[in-house]
Coordinates of C-alpha atoms in Angstrom, one line a residue:
M1 CA 26.6 -29.5 21.9
A2 CA 24.5 -26.5 21.0
S3 CA 25.1 -23.2 22.7
T4 CA 23.2 -20.0 22.8
V5 CA 24.7 -16.6 21.9
I6 CA 23.2 -13.2 21.4
S7 CA 23.3 -11.7 17.9
D8 CA 23.0 -7.9 17.4
K9 CA 21.9 -8.3 13.8
R10 CA 18.3 -8.6 12.7
P11 CA 17.7 -11.8 10.7
G12 CA 18.3 -10.9 7.1
Y13 CA 16.3 -11.1 3.8
G14 CA 18.2 -14.2 2.8
Q15 CA 17.1 -16.1 5.8
L16 CA 13.5 -14.8 5.3
L17 CA 13.4 -16.0 1.7
R18 CA 14.6 -19.5 2.8
T19 CA 11.4 -19.9 4.8
P20 CA 9.7 -23.1 3.6
G21 CA 7.1 -22.3 1.0
A22 CA 7.7 -18.6 0.9
L23 CA 8.7 -18.3 -2.8
S24 CA 5.6 -20.2 -3.8
F25 CA 3.4 -17.3 -2.8
L26 CA 5.9 -14.4 -3.1
L27 CA 6.5 -14.7 -6.9
P28 CA 2.8 -14.9 -8.0
G29 CA 2.0 -12.3 -5.3
F30 CA 4.5 -9.9 -6.8
A31 CA 2.8 -10.1 -10.2
A32 CA -0.7 -9.9 -8.8
R33 CA 0.0 -6.7 -6.8
Q34 CA 1.4 -4.7 -9.8
P35 CA -2.0 -3.6 -10.9
F36 CA -2.6 -1.8 -7.6
A37 CA 0.1 0.7 -8.6
M38 CA -1.1 0.9 -12.2
L39 CA -4.8 1.4 -11.9
T40 CA -5.0 5.0 -10.7
I41 CA -2.4 6.4 -13.1
G42 CA -3.8 4.3 -16.0
I43 CA -7.3 5.8 -15.4
V44 CA -5.9 9.3 -15.1
L45 CA -4.0 9.1 -18.3
L46 CA -6.8 7.4 -20.3
V47 CA -9.7 9.7 -19.1
Q48 CA -7.6 12.8 -19.4
H49 CA -6.8 11.8 -23.0
T50 CA -10.4 11.2 -23.9
T51 CA -12.0 14.2 -22.0
G52 CA -9.1 16.7 -21.9
S53 CA -9.7 17.4 -18.2
F54 CA -7.5 16.4 -15.2
G55 CA -10.5 17.1 -13.0
S56 CA -12.7 14.5 -14.8
A57 CA -9.8 12.0 -14.9
G58 CA -9.2 12.5 -11.2
A59 CA -12.9 12.1 -10.4
V60 CA -13.1 8.8 -12.2
A61 CA -9.9 7.6 -10.5
A62 CA -11.3 8.8 -7.2
V63 CA -14.5 6.7 -7.6
T64 CA -12.3 3.7 -8.1
G65 CA -10.3 4.5 -5.0
V66 CA -13.3 5.2 -2.8
S67 CA -14.9 2.0 -4.0
M68 CA -11.8 0.0 -3.2
A69 CA -11.4 1.6 0.2
L70 CA -15.0 0.7 1.2
F71 CA -14.9 -2.8 -0.1
A72 CA -11.3 -3.9 0.7
P73 CA -11.9 -4.4 4.4
Q74 CA -15.0 -6.5 3.6
S75 CA -12.8 -8.6 1.3
G76 CA -10.3 -9.0 4.1
K77 CA -12.9 -10.0 6.5
L78 CA -14.3 -12.6 4.1
A79 CA -10.8 -13.9 3.5
D80 CA -10.3 -14.4 7.3
R81 CA -13.7 -16.2 7.4
Y82 CA -13.7 -18.3 4.3
G83 CA -10.2 -18.3 3.0
Q84 CA -8.2 -16.2 0.5
R85 CA -8.9 -18.4 -2.5
A86 CA -12.6 -18.2 -2.1
V87 CA -12.4 -14.4 -2.3
L88 CA -9.6 -14.0 -4.9
I89 CA -11.0 -16.0 -7.8
P90 CA -14.3 -14.3 -8.2
G91 CA -12.7 -10.9 -7.4
V92 CA -10.1 -11.3 -10.1
L93 CA -12.7 -12.1 -12.7
V94 CA -15.0 -9.2 -11.8
H95 CA -12.0 -6.8 -11.8
T96 CA -10.8 -7.8 -15.2
A97 CA -14.2 -7.5 -16.7
S98 CA -14.8 -4.1 -15.1
V99 CA -11.6 -2.6 -16.2
V100 CA -12.2 -3.8 -19.8
L101 CA -15.6 -2.2 -19.7
L102 CA -14.2 1.1 -18.4
V103 CA -11.7 1.2 -21.2
V104 CA -14.4 0.5 -23.8
L105 CA -16.6 3.3 -22.4
A106 CA -13.8 5.8 -22.2
L107 CA -12.7 5.2 -25.8
A108 CA -16.3 5.3 -27.0
G109 CA -16.7 8.8 -25.5
A110 CA -19.3 7.7 -23.0
P111 CA -20.6 10.4 -20.6
L112 CA -18.9 10.8 -17.3
W113 CA -21.6 9.2 -15.3
A114 CA -21.1 6.0 -17.3
L115 CA -17.4 6.0 -16.4
F116 CA -18.3 6.5 -12.8
L117 CA -20.6 3.4 -12.9
A118 CA -17.9 1.3 -14.4
A119 CA -15.3 2.6 -11.9
V120 CA -17.3 1.3 -8.9
P121 CA -16.9 -2.5 -9.6
A122 CA -13.4 -1.9 -10.9
G123 CA -12.3 -0.5 -7.6
A124 CA -14.4 -2.7 -5.4
S125 CA -12.9 -5.9 -6.9
V126 CA -9.2 -4.8 -6.7
P127 CA -7.5 -8.0 -5.4
Q128 CA -6.0 -7.4 -1.9
V129 CA -2.9 -9.4 -2.6
G130 CA -0.5 -7.3 -0.5
P131 CA -2.6 -7.8 2.7
M132 CA -3.0 -11.5 1.9
V133 CA 0.8 -12.0 1.5
R134 CA 1.3 -10.2 4.8
A135 CA -1.3 -12.5 6.4
R136 CA 0.6 -15.5 5.1
W137 CA 3.9 -14.2 6.6
A138 CA 2.1 -13.6 9.9
A139 CA 0.8 -17.1 10.0
K140 CA 4.2 -18.6 9.1
L141 CA 6.3 -16.4 11.4
D142 CA 4.0 -15.7 14.3
G143 CA 6.2 -15.2 17.4
K144 CA 9.5 -15.5 15.5
P145 CA 12.3 -12.9 15.1
L146 CA 11.9 -12.9 11.3
M147 CA 8.5 -11.1 11.5
P148 CA 10.0 -7.5 11.5
T149 CA 12.1 -8.4 8.5
A150 CA 9.1 -9.7 6.7
A151 CA 7.3 -6.4 7.4
A152 CA 10.2 -4.5 5.9
F153 CA 10.4 -6.9 2.9
E154 CA 6.7 -6.5 2.1
S155 CA 7.1 -2.7 2.2
V156 CA 10.1 -2.9 -0.2
T157 CA 8.0 -5.2 -2.4
D158 CA 5.1 -2.7 -2.3
E159 CA 7.4 0.2 -3.1
F160 CA 9.1 -1.7 -5.9
T161 CA 5.6 -2.1 -7.5
F162 CA 5.2 1.7 -7.2
V163 CA 8.5 2.0 -9.1
V164 CA 7.6 -0.5 -11.8
G165 CA 3.8 -0.1 -12.0
P166 CA 3.4 3.7 -12.7
V167 CA 6.4 3.8 -15.0
L168 CA 5.1 0.8 -17.0
A169 CA 1.6 2.2 -17.2
T170 CA 2.8 5.7 -18.2
A171 CA 5.2 4.2 -20.9
L172 CA 2.4 2.1 -22.3
C173 CA -0.2 5.0 -22.3
T174 CA 2.2 7.5 -23.8
G175 CA 4.2 5.2 -26.1
V176 CA 1.7 2.6 -27.3
H177 CA -1.9 3.7 -26.7
P178 CA -3.8 5.7 -24.0
A179 CA -5.7 2.5 -23.0
A180 CA -2.6 0.2 -23.0
G181 CA -1.8 0.8 -19.3
L182 CA -5.2 -0.3 -18.2
I183 CA -5.3 -3.3 -20.5
A184 CA -1.9 -4.4 -19.1
E185 CA -3.3 -3.9 -15.5
A186 CA -6.3 -6.1 -16.3
A187 CA -4.1 -8.8 -17.8
L188 CA -1.7 -8.9 -14.8
T189 CA -4.6 -9.0 -12.4
L190 CA -6.1 -12.0 -14.1
V191 CA -2.9 -14.1 -14.5
G192 CA -1.1 -13.1 -11.3
G193 CA -4.3 -13.3 -9.2
L194 CA -5.2 -16.8 -10.4
F195 CA -1.7 -18.1 -9.9
F196 CA -1.6 -16.6 -6.4
A197 CA -5.0 -18.1 -5.5
A198 CA -3.7 -21.5 -6.6
Q199 CA -1.1 -21.6 -3.8
R200 CA -3.4 -23.3 -1.3
A201 CA -0.6 -24.8 0.9
T202 CA 0.5 -21.5 2.3
Q203 CA -3.0 -20.1 2.8
P204 CA -3.4 -19.0 6.5
P205 CA -6.0 -20.7 8.7
F206 CA -9.5 -19.3 8.3
G207 CA -13.0 -19.6 9.7
I208 CA -13.5 -21.1 13.2
S209 CA -9.9 -22.5 13.3
A210 CA -8.5 -19.0 13.1
A211 CA -10.2 -17.9 16.3
T212 CA -9.7 -19.1 19.8
A213 CA -11.3 -18.4 23.2
A214 CA -8.6 -15.8 23.8
D215 CA -8.7 -14.4 20.3
P216 CA -12.3 -14.6 19.1
H217 CA -13.5 -13.1 15.8
R218 CA -13.5 -9.4 16.3
S219 CA -13.6 -6.5 13.8
A220 CA -10.2 -4.9 13.4
L221 CA -12.0 -1.5 13.1
S222 CA -13.2 -1.9 16.7
I223 CA -9.6 -1.5 17.9
P224 CA -8.7 2.2 18.6
G225 CA -5.1 1.9 17.5
V226 CA -6.2 0.6 14.1
R227 CA -8.4 3.6 13.6
V228 CA -5.4 5.9 14.4
L229 CA -3.3 4.1 11.9
I230 CA -6.0 4.4 9.3
V231 CA -5.8 8.2 9.6
A232 CA -2.0 8.0 9.2
F233 CA -2.3 5.9 6.1
L234 CA -4.9 8.3 4.7
G235 CA -2.2 10.9 4.8
I236 CA 0.2 8.6 3.0
G237 CA -2.4 8.0 0.3
S238 CA -2.8 11.8 -0.1
V239 CA 0.9 11.9 -1.0
F240 CA 0.6 9.1 -3.6
G241 CA -2.6 10.6 -5.2
G242 CA -1.3 14.2 -5.1
M243 CA 2.0 13.3 -6.6
Q244 CA 0.4 11.2 -9.5
V245 CA -1.9 14.0 -10.7
S246 CA 0.4 16.9 -10.0
L247 CA 3.4 15.3 -11.7
T248 CA 1.2 14.6 -14.7
A249 CA 0.0 18.2 -14.8
F250 CA 3.6 19.5 -14.3
T251 CA 5.0 17.5 -17.2
E252 CA 2.1 18.6 -19.4
E253 CA 2.8 22.2 -18.5
I254 CA 6.5 22.0 -19.5
G255 CA 5.7 20.1 -22.7
N256 CA 7.4 16.9 -21.7
P257 CA 4.7 14.4 -20.7
G258 CA 7.1 11.5 -21.0
A259 CA 9.0 12.8 -17.9
N260 CA 6.0 11.9 -15.7
G261 CA 7.0 8.3 -15.4
L262 CA 10.6 9.2 -14.7
L263 CA 9.7 11.6 -11.9
Y264 CA 7.3 9.3 -10.3
G265 CA 9.8 6.5 -10.6
I266 CA 12.4 8.6 -8.7
F267 CA 9.8 9.2 -6.0
A268 CA 9.0 5.5 -5.7
A269 CA 12.7 4.5 -5.9
G270 CA 13.4 6.6 -2.8
N271 CA 10.6 4.8 -1.1
M272 CA 12.0 1.4 -2.0
L273 CA 15.6 2.3 -1.0
A274 CA 14.4 3.5 2.4
G275 CA 12.4 0.2 2.8
I276 CA 15.5 -1.8 2.1
A277 CA 17.4 0.1 4.7
M278 CA 14.6 -0.2 7.3
G279 CA 14.8 -4.0 7.0
A280 CA 18.5 -4.1 7.4
V281 CA 18.7 -2.0 10.6
A282 CA 18.0 -3.5 14.1
W283 CA 16.3 -0.5 15.7
K284 CA 16.8 0.5 19.4
T285 CA 13.9 3.0 19.4
G286 CA 10.3 1.8 19.8
P287 CA 7.9 1.6 16.9
R288 CA 5.6 4.3 18.1
R289 CA 8.5 6.8 18.3
R290 CA 9.8 5.7 14.9
L291 CA 6.3 6.2 13.4
I292 CA 6.0 9.7 14.7
L293 CA 9.5 10.7 13.7
G294 CA 9.2 9.2 10.2
Y295 CA 5.8 10.9 9.7
A296 CA 7.2 14.2 10.8
G297 CA 9.9 13.9 8.2
L298 CA 7.3 13.0 5.6
T299 CA 5.2 16.0 6.5
V300 CA 8.1 18.5 6.2
T301 CA 9.3 17.2 2.9
A302 CA 5.8 16.9 1.4
S303 CA 5.1 20.5 2.4
L304 CA 7.9 21.7 0.1
L305 CA 6.7 20.1 -3.1
W306 CA 4.6 23.0 -4.3
T307 CA 7.8 25.2 -4.3
A308 CA 9.5 23.2 -7.0
H309 CA 9.4 24.7 -10.5
S310 CA 12.0 22.6 -12.4
V311 CA 12.4 18.9 -13.3
L312 CA 15.7 18.7 -11.4
L313 CA 14.3 20.2 -8.1
L314 CA 11.1 18.3 -8.3
G315 CA 13.0 15.1 -8.9
A316 CA 15.2 15.8 -5.8
L317 CA 12.3 16.6 -3.6
G318 CA 10.3 13.6 -4.8
L319 CA 13.3 11.4 -3.9
V320 CA 13.4 12.7 -0.4
V321 CA 9.6 12.4 0.0
G322 CA 9.9 8.8 -1.1
L323 CA 12.7 8.2 1.4
C324 CA 10.3 9.4 4.2
I325 CA 7.3 7.3 3.2
A326 CA 8.8 3.8 3.7
P327 CA 9.6 4.3 7.4
A328 CA 6.0 5.4 8.1
L329 CA 4.5 2.5 6.1
I330 CA 6.7 -0.2 7.5
T331 CA 6.3 1.0 11.1
G332 CA 2.6 1.3 10.7
Y333 CA 2.3 -2.3 9.5
T334 CA 4.6 -3.4 12.3
I335 CA 2.4 -1.7 14.9
V336 CA -0.9 -3.1 13.6
E337 CA 0.5 -6.6 14.0
T338 CA 0.8 -5.9 17.7
L339 CA -2.8 -4.6 18.0
I340 CA -4.9 -7.3 16.4
P341 CA -5.9 -10.9 17.1
A342 CA -4.9 -13.5 14.6
S343 CA -8.5 -13.9 13.4
A344 CA -8.6 -10.3 12.1
R345 CA -5.2 -10.1 10.4
T346 CA -6.2 -9.9 6.7
E347 CA -9.0 -7.5 7.6
A348 CA -6.7 -5.2 9.5
F349 CA -4.1 -5.1 6.7
T350 CA -6.9 -4.4 4.2
W351 CA -8.1 -1.5 6.3
L352 CA -4.7 0.1 6.0
T353 CA -4.4 -0.6 2.3
G354 CA -7.9 0.7 1.8
A355 CA -7.0 3.9 3.7
V356 CA -4.1 4.5 1.4
A357 CA -6.5 4.0 -1.6
L358 CA -9.1 6.4 0.0
G359 CA -6.5 9.0 0.7
Q360 CA -5.2 8.6 -2.8
A361 CA -8.7 8.9 -4.3
A362 CA -9.4 12.1 -2.3
A363 CA -6.1 13.6 -3.3
V364 CA -6.5 12.7 -7.0
T365 CA -9.9 14.5 -7.1
I366 CA -8.8 17.6 -5.2
A367 CA -5.4 17.9 -6.9
G368 CA -7.0 17.3 -10.3
R369 CA -9.4 20.2 -9.7
L370 CA -6.6 22.5 -8.4
A371 CA -4.3 21.5 -11.4
D372 CA -7.1 22.4 -13.9
S373 CA -7.8 25.8 -12.3
Q374 CA -4.5 26.9 -10.9
G375 CA -1.8 24.7 -12.2
S376 CA 0.4 21.9 -10.9
S377 CA 1.9 23.9 -8.0
A378 CA -1.6 24.1 -6.4
G379 CA -2.0 20.4 -6.8
F380 CA 1.1 19.8 -4.8
L381 CA -0.6 21.5 -1.8
V382 CA -2.7 18.4 -1.3
P383 CA 0.1 16.1 0.0
M384 CA 1.0 18.9 2.5
A385 CA -2.5 19.2 3.8
G386 CA -3.0 15.4 4.1
T387 CA 0.2 14.8 6.0
V388 CA -0.2 17.8 8.3
L389 CA -3.7 16.6 9.4
A390 CA -2.5 13.0 9.8
L391 CA 0.5 14.0 11.9
A392 CA -1.6 16.1 14.2
T393 CA -3.9 13.0 14.7
L394 CA -0.9 10.8 15.4
L395 CA 0.5 13.1 18.0
A396 CA -2.8 13.6 19.8
L397 CA -3.7 9.9 19.9
R398 CA -0.3 8.1 20.0
S399 CA -1.2 6.5 23.4
R400 CA -3.8 4.3 21.5
L401 CA -1.0 2.5 19.6
K402 CA 0.0 0.6 22.7
P403 CA 0.3 -3.2 21.9
R404 CA -2.3 -5.6 23.2
E405 CA -1.4 -7.2 26.5
T406 CA -2.1 -10.6 25.1
S407 CA -0.1 -10.0 21.9
R408 CA 2.6 -12.5 21.4
V409 CA 4.3 -10.1 19.0
A410 CA 4.4 -7.4 21.7
A411 CA 6.1 -9.8 24.1
R412 CA 9.0 -10.2 21.8
G413 CA 9.3 -6.5 21.1
I414 CA 9.0 -5.9 17.4
G415 CA 11.4 -3.3 16.2
H416 CA 14.1 -3.9 18.9
R417 CA 17.2 -6.1 18.8
V418 CA 16.1 -9.7 19.1
P419 CA 18.2 -12.4 20.7
V420 CA 18.8 -15.3 18.3
A421 CA 19.7 -18.8 19.3
V422 CA 22.3 -20.5 17.0
D423 CA 24.1 -23.8 17.1

């Protein structure tokens, strides 16, 4: 006869991956999300090579990031309304063509305004695969103890892409051809995106069926807590963007540009390791407190980056900064799941992803200008400023992160130890 016992352990990654149908969307989803981590650094390296200016390279990358930030939530809203496949297929084709056009224009020595024009559709059409995968998990695991583990797993996957993507793009740009990183990005987008779109069986409900009388269609941006999290994710984006440009400038200054990929890989590896640990721990503290504590740690460590003047010290600081990013990201995604109705899931996730891109774009632009005029140390001030402002906002508006009263996720207490029934 079955009996019920209480387990102090959070359900593990192995149990999560045995979820029926999970691997069918995880594997193509992993390939399709690599370009997100390759696009900005690929643009920076190519445009800096063709123009000789970090400021110009950062500006083109920023246009791409702003365009993505503005269009990503609309993409998420359309996916909630018409289905992921209907949004992905045309988006993948437009993105591939736009990136190829950007490469051709850059190599042909086209004026900066032409690069800006090509960067707009390249950014607007970036496939929002990460949010779509999160929406598939949410649809499969709604109300189940595995949902926090899925949130941690997705963050680890995202951070692994930030280990692989920038290192791969940098290696291709510095070792093969300055345009090779963006060409690889376009190819991965096309192949991975189409394979992911083909997984129709795991696509979450959309359209009228996704909304109920209790959870009608509602814009995620109308929820105050989502807006607070957007500010927090803007700060995280400032760390990514500031690190990418400033690390590139630093390695150029010391005459070792190949070290850029290594240093950024160390930073991203710290992020990934922290994400793995986050998924393995059954937390006793609530998610709001974890978010504030994690963000405070990120702010302190990011504020020290400008003081580093050696590869060894910068690598060590980058590792610690990376260790602090994952807790903030994972907890932010965990909290947003408690704030939104099911009919706005993909849109909410894309608002957060878009906020990271927008923060990254702003940081790339500002850090690029500072690096051109004052050196890499000045560029590292950008992550400090971004995280300080975001932390101040979190502290002032933390009460708005209270879960919805009707949220099923809130009822089971994401982030706490969860009773598990076993036979």
